mmCIF file with all atom_site columns, C-alpha atoms in Angstrom:
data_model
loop_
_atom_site.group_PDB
_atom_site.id
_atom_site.type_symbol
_atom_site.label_atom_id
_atom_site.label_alt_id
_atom_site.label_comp_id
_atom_site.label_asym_id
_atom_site.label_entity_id
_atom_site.label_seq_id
_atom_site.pdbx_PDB_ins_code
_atom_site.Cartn_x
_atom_site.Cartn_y
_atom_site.Cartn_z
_atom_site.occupancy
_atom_site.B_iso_or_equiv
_atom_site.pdbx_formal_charge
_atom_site.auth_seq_id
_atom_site.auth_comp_id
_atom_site.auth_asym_id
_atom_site.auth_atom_id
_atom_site.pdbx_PDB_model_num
ATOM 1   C CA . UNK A 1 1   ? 82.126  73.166 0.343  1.00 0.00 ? 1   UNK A CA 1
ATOM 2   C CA . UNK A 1 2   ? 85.324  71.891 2.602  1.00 0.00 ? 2   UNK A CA 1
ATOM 3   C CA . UNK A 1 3   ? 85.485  69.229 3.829  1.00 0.00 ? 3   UNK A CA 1
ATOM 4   C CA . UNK A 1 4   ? 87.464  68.219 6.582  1.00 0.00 ? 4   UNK A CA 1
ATOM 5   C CA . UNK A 1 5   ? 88.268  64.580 8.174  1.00 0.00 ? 5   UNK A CA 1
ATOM 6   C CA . UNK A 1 6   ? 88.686  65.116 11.861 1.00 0.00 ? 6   UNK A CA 1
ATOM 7   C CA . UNK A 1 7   ? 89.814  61.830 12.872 1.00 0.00 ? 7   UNK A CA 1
ATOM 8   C CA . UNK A 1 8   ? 92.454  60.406 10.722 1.00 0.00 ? 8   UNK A CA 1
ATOM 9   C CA . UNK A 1 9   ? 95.954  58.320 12.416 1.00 0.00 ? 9   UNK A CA 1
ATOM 10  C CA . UNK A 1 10  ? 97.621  59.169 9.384  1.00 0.00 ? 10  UNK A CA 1
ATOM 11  C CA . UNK A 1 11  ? 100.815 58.822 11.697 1.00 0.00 ? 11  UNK A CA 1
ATOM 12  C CA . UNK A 1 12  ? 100.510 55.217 12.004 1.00 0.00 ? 12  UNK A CA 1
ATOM 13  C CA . UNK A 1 13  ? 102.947 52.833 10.304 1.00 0.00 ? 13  UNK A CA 1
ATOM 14  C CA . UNK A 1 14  ? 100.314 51.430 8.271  1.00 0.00 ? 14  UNK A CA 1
ATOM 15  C CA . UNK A 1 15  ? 100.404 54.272 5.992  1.00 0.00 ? 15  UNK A CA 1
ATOM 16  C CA . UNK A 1 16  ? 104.450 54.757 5.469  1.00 0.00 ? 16  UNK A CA 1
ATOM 17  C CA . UNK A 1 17  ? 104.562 52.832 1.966  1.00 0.00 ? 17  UNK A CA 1
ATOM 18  C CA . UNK A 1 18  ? 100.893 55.124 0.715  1.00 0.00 ? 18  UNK A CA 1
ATOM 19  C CA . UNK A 1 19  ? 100.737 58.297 2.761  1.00 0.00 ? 19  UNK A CA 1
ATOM 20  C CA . UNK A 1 20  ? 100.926 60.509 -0.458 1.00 0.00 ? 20  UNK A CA 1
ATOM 21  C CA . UNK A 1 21  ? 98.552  58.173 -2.175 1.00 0.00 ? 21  UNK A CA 1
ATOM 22  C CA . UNK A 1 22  ? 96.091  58.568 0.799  1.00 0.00 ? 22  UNK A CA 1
ATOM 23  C CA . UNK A 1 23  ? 96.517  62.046 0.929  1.00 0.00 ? 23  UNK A CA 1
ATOM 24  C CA . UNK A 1 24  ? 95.696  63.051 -3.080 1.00 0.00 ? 24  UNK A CA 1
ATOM 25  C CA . UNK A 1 25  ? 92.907  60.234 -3.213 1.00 0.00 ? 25  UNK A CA 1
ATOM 26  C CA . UNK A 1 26  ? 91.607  62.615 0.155  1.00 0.00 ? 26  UNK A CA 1
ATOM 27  C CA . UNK A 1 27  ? 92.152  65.675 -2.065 1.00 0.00 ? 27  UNK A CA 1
ATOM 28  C CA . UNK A 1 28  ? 90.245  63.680 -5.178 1.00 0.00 ? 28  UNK A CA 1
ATOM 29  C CA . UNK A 1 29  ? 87.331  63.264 -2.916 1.00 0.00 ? 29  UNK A CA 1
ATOM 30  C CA . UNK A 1 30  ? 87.318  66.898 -1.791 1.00 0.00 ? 30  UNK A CA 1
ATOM 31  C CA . UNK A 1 31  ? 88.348  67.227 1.510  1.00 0.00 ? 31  UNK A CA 1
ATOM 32  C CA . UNK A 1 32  ? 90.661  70.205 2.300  1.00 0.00 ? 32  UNK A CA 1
ATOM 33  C CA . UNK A 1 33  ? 91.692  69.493 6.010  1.00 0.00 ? 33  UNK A CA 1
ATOM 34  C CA . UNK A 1 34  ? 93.004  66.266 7.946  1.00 0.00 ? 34  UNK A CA 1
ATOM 35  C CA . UNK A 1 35  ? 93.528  66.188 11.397 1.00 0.00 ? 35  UNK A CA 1
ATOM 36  C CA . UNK A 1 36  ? 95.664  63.825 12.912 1.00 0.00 ? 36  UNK A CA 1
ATOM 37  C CA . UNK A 1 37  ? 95.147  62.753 16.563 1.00 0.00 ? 37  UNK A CA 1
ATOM 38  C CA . UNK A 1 38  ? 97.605  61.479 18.869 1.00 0.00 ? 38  UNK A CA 1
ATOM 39  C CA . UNK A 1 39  ? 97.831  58.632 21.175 1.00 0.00 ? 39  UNK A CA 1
ATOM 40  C CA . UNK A 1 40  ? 101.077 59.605 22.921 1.00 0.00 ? 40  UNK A CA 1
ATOM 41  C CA . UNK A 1 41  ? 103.955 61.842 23.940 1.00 0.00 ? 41  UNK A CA 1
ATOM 42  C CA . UNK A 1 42  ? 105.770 60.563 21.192 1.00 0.00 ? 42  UNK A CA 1
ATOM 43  C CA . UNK A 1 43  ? 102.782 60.463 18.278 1.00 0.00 ? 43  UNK A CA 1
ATOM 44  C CA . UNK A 1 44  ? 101.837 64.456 18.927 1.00 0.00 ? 44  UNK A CA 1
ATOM 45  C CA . UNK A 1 45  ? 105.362 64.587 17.720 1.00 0.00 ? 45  UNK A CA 1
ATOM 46  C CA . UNK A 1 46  ? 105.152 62.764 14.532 1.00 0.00 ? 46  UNK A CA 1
ATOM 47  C CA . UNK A 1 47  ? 101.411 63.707 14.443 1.00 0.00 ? 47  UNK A CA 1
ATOM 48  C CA . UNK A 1 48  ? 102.814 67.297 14.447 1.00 0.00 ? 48  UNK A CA 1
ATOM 49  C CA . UNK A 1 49  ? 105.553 66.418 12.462 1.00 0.00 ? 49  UNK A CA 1
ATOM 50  C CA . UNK A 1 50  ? 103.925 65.189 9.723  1.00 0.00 ? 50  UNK A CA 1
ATOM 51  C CA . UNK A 1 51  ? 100.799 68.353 9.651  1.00 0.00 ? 51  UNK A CA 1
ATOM 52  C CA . UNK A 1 52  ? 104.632 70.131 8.334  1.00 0.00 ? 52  UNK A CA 1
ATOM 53  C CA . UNK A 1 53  ? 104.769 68.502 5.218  1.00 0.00 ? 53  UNK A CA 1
ATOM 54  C CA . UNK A 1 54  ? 101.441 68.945 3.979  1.00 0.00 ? 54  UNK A CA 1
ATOM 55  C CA . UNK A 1 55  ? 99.397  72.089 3.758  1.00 0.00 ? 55  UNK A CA 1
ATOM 56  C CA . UNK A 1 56  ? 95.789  70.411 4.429  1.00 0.00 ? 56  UNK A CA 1
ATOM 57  C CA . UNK A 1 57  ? 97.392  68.467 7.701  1.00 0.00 ? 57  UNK A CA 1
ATOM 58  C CA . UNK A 1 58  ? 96.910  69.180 11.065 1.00 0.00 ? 58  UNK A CA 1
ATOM 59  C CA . UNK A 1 59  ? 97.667  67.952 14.116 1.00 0.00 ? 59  UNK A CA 1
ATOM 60  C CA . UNK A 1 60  ? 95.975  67.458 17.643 1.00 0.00 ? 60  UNK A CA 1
ATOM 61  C CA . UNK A 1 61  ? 98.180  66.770 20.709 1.00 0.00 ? 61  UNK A CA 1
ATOM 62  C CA . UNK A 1 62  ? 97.301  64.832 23.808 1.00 0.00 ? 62  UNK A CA 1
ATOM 63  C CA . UNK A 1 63  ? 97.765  61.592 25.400 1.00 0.00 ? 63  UNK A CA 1
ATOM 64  C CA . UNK A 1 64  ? 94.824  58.764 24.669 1.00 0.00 ? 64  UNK A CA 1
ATOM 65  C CA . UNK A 1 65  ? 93.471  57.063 27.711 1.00 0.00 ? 65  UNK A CA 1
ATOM 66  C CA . UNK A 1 66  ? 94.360  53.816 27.038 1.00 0.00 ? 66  UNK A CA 1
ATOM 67  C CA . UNK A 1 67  ? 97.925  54.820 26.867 1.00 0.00 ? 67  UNK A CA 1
ATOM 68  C CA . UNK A 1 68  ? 97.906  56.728 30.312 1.00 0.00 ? 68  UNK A CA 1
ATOM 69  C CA . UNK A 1 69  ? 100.427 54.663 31.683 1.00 0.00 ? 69  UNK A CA 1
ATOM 70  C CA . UNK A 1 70  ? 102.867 56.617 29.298 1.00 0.00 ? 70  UNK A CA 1
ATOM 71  C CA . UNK A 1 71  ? 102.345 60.130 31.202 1.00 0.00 ? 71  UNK A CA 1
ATOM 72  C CA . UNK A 1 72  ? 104.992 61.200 33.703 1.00 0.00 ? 72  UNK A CA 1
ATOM 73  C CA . UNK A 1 73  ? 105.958 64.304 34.790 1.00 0.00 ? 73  UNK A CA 1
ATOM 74  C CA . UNK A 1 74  ? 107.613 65.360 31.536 1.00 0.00 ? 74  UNK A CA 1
ATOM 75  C CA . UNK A 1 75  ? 104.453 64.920 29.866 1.00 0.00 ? 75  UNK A CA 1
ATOM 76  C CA . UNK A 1 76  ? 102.281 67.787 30.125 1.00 0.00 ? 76  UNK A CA 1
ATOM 77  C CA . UNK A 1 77  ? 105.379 70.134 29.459 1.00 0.00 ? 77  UNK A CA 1
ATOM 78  C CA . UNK A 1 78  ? 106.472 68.345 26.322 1.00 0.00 ? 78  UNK A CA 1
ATOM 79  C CA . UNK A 1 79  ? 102.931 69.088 24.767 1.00 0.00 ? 79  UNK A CA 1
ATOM 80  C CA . UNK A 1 80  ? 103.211 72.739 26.036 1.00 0.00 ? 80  UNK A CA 1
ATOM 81  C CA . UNK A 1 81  ? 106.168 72.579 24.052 1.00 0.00 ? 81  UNK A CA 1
ATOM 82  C CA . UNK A 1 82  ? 105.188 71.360 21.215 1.00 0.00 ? 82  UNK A CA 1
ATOM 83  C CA . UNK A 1 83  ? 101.824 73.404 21.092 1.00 0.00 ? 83  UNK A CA 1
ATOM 84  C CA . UNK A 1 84  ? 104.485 76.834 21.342 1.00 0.00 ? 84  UNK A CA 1
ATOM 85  C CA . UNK A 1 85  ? 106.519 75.702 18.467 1.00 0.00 ? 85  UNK A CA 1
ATOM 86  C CA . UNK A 1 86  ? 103.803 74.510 15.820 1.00 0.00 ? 86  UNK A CA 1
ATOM 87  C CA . UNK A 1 87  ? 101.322 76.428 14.060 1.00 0.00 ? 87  UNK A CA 1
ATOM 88  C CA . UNK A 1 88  ? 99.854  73.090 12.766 1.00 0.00 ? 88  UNK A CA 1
ATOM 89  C CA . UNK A 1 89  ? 97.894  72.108 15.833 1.00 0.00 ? 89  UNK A CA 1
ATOM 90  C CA . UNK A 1 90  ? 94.262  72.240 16.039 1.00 0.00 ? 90  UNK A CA 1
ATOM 91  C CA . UNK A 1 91  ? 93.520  70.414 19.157 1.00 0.00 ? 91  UNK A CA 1
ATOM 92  C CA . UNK A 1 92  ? 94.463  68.527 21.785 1.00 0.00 ? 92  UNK A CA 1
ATOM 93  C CA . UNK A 1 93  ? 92.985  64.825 21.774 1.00 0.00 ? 93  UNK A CA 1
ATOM 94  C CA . UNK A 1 94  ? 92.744  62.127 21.605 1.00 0.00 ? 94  UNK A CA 1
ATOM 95  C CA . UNK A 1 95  ? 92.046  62.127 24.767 1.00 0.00 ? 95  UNK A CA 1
ATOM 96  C CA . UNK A 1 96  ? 89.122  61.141 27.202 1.00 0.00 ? 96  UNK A CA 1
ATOM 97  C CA . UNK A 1 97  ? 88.059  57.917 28.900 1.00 0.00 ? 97  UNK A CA 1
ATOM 98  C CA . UNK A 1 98  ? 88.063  54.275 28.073 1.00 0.00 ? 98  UNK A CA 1
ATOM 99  C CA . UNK A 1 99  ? 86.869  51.503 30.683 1.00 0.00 ? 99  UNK A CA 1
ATOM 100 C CA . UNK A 1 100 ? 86.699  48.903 27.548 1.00 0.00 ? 100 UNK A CA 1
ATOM 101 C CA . UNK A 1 101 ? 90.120  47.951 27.637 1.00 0.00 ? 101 UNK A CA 1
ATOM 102 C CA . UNK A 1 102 ? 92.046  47.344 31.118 1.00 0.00 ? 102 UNK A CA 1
ATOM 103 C CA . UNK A 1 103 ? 95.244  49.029 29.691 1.00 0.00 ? 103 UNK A CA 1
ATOM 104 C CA . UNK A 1 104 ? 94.666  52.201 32.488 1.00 0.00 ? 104 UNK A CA 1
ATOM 105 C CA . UNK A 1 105 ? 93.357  52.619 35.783 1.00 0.00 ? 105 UNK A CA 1
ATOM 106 C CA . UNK A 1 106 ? 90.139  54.342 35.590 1.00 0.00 ? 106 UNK A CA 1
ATOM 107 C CA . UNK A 1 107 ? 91.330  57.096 37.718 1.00 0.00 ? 107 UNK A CA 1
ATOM 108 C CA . UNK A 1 108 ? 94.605  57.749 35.967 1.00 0.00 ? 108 UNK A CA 1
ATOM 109 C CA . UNK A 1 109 ? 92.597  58.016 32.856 1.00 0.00 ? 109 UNK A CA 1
ATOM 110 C CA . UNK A 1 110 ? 90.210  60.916 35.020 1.00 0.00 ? 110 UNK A CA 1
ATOM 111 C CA . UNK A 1 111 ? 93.540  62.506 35.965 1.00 0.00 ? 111 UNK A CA 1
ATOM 112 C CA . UNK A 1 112 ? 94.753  63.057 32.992 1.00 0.00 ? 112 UNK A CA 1
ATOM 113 C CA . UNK A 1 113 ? 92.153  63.853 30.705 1.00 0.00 ? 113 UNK A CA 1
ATOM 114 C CA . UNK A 1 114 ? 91.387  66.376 33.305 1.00 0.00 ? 114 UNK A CA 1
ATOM 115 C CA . UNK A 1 115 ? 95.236  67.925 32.639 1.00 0.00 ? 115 UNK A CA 1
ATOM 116 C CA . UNK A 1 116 ? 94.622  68.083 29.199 1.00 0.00 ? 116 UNK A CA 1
ATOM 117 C CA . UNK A 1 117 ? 91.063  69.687 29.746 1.00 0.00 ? 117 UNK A CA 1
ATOM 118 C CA . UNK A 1 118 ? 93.101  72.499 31.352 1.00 0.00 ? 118 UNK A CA 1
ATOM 119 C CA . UNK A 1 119 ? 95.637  72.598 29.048 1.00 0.00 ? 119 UNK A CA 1
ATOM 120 C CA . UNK A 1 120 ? 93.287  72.949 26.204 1.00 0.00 ? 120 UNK A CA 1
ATOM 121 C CA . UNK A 1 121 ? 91.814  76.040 28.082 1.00 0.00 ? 121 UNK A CA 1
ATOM 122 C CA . UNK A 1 122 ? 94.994  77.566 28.615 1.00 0.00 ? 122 UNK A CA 1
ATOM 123 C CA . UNK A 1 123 ? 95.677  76.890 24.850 1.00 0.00 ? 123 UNK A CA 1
ATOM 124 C CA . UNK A 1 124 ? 92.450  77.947 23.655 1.00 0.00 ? 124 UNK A CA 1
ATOM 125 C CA . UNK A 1 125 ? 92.154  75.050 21.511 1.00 0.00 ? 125 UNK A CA 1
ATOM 126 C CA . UNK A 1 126 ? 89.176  72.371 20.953 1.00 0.00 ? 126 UNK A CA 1
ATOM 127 C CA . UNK A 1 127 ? 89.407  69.154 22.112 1.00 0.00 ? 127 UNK A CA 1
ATOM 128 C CA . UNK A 1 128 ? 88.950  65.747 20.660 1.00 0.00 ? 128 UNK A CA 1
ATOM 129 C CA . UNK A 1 129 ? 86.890  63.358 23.070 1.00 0.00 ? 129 UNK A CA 1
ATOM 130 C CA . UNK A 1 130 ? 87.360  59.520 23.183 1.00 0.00 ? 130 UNK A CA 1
ATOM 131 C CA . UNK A 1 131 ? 84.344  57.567 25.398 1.00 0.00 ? 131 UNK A CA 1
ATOM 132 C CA . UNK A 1 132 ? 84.590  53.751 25.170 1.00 0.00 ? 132 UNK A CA 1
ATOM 133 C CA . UNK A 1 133 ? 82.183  51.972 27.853 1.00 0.00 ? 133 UNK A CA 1
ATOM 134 C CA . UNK A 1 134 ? 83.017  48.168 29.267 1.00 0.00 ? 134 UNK A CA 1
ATOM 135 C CA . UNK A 1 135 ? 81.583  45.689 26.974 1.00 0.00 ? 135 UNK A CA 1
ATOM 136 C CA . UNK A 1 136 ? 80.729  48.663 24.227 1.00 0.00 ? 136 UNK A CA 1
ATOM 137 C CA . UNK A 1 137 ? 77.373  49.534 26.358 1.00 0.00 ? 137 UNK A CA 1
ATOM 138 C CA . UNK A 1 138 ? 75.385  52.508 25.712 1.00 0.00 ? 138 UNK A CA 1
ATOM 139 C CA . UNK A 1 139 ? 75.431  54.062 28.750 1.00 0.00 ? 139 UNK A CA 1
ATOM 140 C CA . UNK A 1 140 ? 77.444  53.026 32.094 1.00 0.00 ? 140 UNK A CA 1
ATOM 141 C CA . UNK A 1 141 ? 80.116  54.196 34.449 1.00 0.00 ? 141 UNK A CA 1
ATOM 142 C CA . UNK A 1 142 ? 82.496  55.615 31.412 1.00 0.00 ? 142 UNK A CA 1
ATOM 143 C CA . UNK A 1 143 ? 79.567  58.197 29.997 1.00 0.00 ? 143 UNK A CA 1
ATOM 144 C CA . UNK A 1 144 ? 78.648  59.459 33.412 1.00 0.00 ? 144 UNK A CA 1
ATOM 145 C CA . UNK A 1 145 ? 82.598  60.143 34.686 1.00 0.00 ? 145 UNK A CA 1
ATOM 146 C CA . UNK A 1 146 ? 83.068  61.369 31.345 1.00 0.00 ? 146 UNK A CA 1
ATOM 147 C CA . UNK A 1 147 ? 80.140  63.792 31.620 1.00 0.00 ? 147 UNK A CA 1
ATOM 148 C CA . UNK A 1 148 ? 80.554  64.603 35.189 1.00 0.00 ? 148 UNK A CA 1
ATOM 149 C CA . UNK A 1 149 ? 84.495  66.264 33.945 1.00 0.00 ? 149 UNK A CA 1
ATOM 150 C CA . UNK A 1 150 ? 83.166  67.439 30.845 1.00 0.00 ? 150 UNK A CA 1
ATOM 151 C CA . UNK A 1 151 ? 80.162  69.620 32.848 1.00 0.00 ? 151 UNK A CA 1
ATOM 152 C CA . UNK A 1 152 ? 82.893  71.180 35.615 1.00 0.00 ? 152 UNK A CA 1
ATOM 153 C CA . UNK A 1 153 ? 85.464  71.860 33.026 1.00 0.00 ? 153 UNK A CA 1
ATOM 154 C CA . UNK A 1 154 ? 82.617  73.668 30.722 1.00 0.00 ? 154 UNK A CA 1
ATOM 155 C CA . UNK A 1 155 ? 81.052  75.216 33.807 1.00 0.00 ? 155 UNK A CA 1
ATOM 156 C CA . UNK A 1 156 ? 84.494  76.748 34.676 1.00 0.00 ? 156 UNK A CA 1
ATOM 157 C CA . UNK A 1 157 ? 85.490  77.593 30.902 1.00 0.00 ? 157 UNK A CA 1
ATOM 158 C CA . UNK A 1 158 ? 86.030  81.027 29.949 1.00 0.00 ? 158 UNK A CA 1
ATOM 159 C CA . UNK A 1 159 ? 87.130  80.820 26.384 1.00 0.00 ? 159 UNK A CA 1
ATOM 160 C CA . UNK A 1 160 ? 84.222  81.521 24.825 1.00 0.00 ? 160 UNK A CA 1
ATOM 161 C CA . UNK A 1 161 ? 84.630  78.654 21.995 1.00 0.00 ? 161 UNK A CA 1
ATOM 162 C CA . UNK A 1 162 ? 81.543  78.188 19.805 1.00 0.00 ? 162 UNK A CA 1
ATOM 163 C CA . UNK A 1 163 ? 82.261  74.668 20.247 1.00 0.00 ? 163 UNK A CA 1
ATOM 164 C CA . UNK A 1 164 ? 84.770  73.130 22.608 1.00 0.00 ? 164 UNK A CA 1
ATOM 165 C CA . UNK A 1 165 ? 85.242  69.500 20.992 1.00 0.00 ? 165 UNK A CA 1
ATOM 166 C CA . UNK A 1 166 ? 83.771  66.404 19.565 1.00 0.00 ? 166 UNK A CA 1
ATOM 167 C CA . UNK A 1 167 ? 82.789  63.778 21.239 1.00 0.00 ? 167 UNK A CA 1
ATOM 168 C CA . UNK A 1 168 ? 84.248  61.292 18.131 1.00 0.00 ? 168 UNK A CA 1
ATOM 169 C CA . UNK A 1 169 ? 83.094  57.833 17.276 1.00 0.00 ? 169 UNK A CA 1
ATOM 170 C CA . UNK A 1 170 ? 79.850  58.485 19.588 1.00 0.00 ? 170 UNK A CA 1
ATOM 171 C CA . UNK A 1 171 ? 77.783  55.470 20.427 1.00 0.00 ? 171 UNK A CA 1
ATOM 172 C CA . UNK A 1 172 ? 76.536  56.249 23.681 1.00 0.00 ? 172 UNK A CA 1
ATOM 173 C CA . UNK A 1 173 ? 72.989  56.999 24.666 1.00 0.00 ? 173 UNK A CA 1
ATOM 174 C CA . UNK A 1 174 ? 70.833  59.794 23.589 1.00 0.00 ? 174 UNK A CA 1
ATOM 175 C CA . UNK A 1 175 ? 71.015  61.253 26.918 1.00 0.00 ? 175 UNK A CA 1
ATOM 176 C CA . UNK A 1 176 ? 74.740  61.370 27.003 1.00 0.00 ? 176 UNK A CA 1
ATOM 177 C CA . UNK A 1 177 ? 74.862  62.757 23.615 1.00 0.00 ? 177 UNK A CA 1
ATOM 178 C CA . UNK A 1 178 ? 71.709  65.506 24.584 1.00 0.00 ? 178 UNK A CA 1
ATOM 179 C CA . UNK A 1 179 ? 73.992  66.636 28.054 1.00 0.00 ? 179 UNK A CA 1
ATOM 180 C CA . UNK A 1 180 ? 77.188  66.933 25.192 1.00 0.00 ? 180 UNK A CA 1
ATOM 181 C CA . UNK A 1 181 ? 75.543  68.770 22.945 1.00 0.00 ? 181 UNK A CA 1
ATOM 182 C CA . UNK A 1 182 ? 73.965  71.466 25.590 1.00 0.00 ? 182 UNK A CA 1
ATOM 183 C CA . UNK A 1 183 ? 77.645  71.856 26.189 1.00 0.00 ? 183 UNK A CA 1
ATOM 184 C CA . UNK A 1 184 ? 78.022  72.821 22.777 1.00 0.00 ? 184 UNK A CA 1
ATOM 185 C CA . UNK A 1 185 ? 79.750  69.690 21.758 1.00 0.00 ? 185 UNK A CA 1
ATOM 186 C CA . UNK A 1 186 ? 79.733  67.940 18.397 1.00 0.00 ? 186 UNK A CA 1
ATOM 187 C CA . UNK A 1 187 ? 78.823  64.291 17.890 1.00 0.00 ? 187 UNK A CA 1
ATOM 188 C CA . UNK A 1 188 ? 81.335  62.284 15.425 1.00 0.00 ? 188 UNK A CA 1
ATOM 189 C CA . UNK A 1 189 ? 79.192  59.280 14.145 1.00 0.00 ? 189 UNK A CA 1
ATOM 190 C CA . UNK A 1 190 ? 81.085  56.368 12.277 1.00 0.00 ? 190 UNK A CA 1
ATOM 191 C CA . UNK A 1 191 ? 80.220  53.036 11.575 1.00 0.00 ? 191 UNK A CA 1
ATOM 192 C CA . UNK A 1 192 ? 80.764  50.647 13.995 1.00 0.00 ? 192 UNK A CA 1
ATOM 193 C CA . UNK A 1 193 ? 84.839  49.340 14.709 1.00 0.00 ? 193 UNK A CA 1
ATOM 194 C CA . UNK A 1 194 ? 85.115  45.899 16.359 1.00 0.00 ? 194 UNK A CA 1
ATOM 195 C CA . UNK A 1 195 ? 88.269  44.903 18.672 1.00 0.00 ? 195 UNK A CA 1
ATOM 196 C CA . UNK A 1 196 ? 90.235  47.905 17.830 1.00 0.00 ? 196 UNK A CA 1
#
């Protein structure tokens, strides 16, 4: 069986003094693929960076929403760029919405997932879906404009994907998760993560 760990910030400085040892004890264990997501401009390039050095890493490419004040008009063609010149890239994400934290306006957050929706299409590649509600509800304002982009991008979609993302860390409700998966949309499930 292979195993593959979809959601791992390998990138992060935590890991610079055990990255190898992370990676073999993830070989140990069985898996045979890590993706790395990124949060920024600047970690899809050492997210993509680092899928070079390894043959089991790969990289996704996008720009979180809780770091949407970091996209300018540079952005969207630096990821092009970076999706053209790397075979390591499996996805474009993190990306999505977050109304938790106050770090981005709500609809700069809508903008630009939307961006990287259509960027995604044009690269043909999955996409990895962040959803954070205000005060960690199940359901609110965050699920439904998440839902309400997610339904007109897949309604407009012609690539055909047998799946077009994961919705990753899912603790929304079961009707959010019912309207993702009749999208065709995997659920990532992990325990819970407090503050973070």
């Amino acid at each position: 069986m292979n195993l593959t760990d979809t959601h791992c910030h390998l990138d992060l400085n935590k890991f610079d003094t055990d990255r190898d040892a992370v990676i073999q004890r993830a070989i140990d264990t069985g898996l045979t693929r890590i993706l790395i997501p990124a949060l920024t401009l600047d970690s899809s390039r050492a997210a993509v960076k680092l899928a070079g050095t390894h043959p089991m890493l790969y990289a996704a490419i996008g720009v979180h929403p809780n770091d949407a004040l970091t996209w300018n008009d540079e952005t969207l063609a630096g990821l092009r760029k970076l999706a053209s010149a790397s075979k390591k890239i499996a996805a474009i994400g993190e990306i999505g919405l977050d109304y938790y934290w106050n770090d981005a306006p709500h609809d700069l957050q809508q903008k630009i997932l939307k961006e990287q929706l259509v960027l995604a299409e044009e690269l043909n590649l999955p996409v990895v879906i962040h959803l954070r509600e205000k005060n960690d509800a199940e359901h609110g304002e965050c699920a439904s404009d998440l839902m309400e982009i997610l339904d007109e991008w897949a309604g407009r979609s012609k690539s055909g994907k047998e799946a077009p993302g994961v919705l990753h860390s899912f603790s929304g409700s079961l009707e959010t998760a019912q309207r993702a998966l009749r999208l065709g949309f995997y659920i990532g499930v992990t325990g819970p993560s407090y503050e973070t």
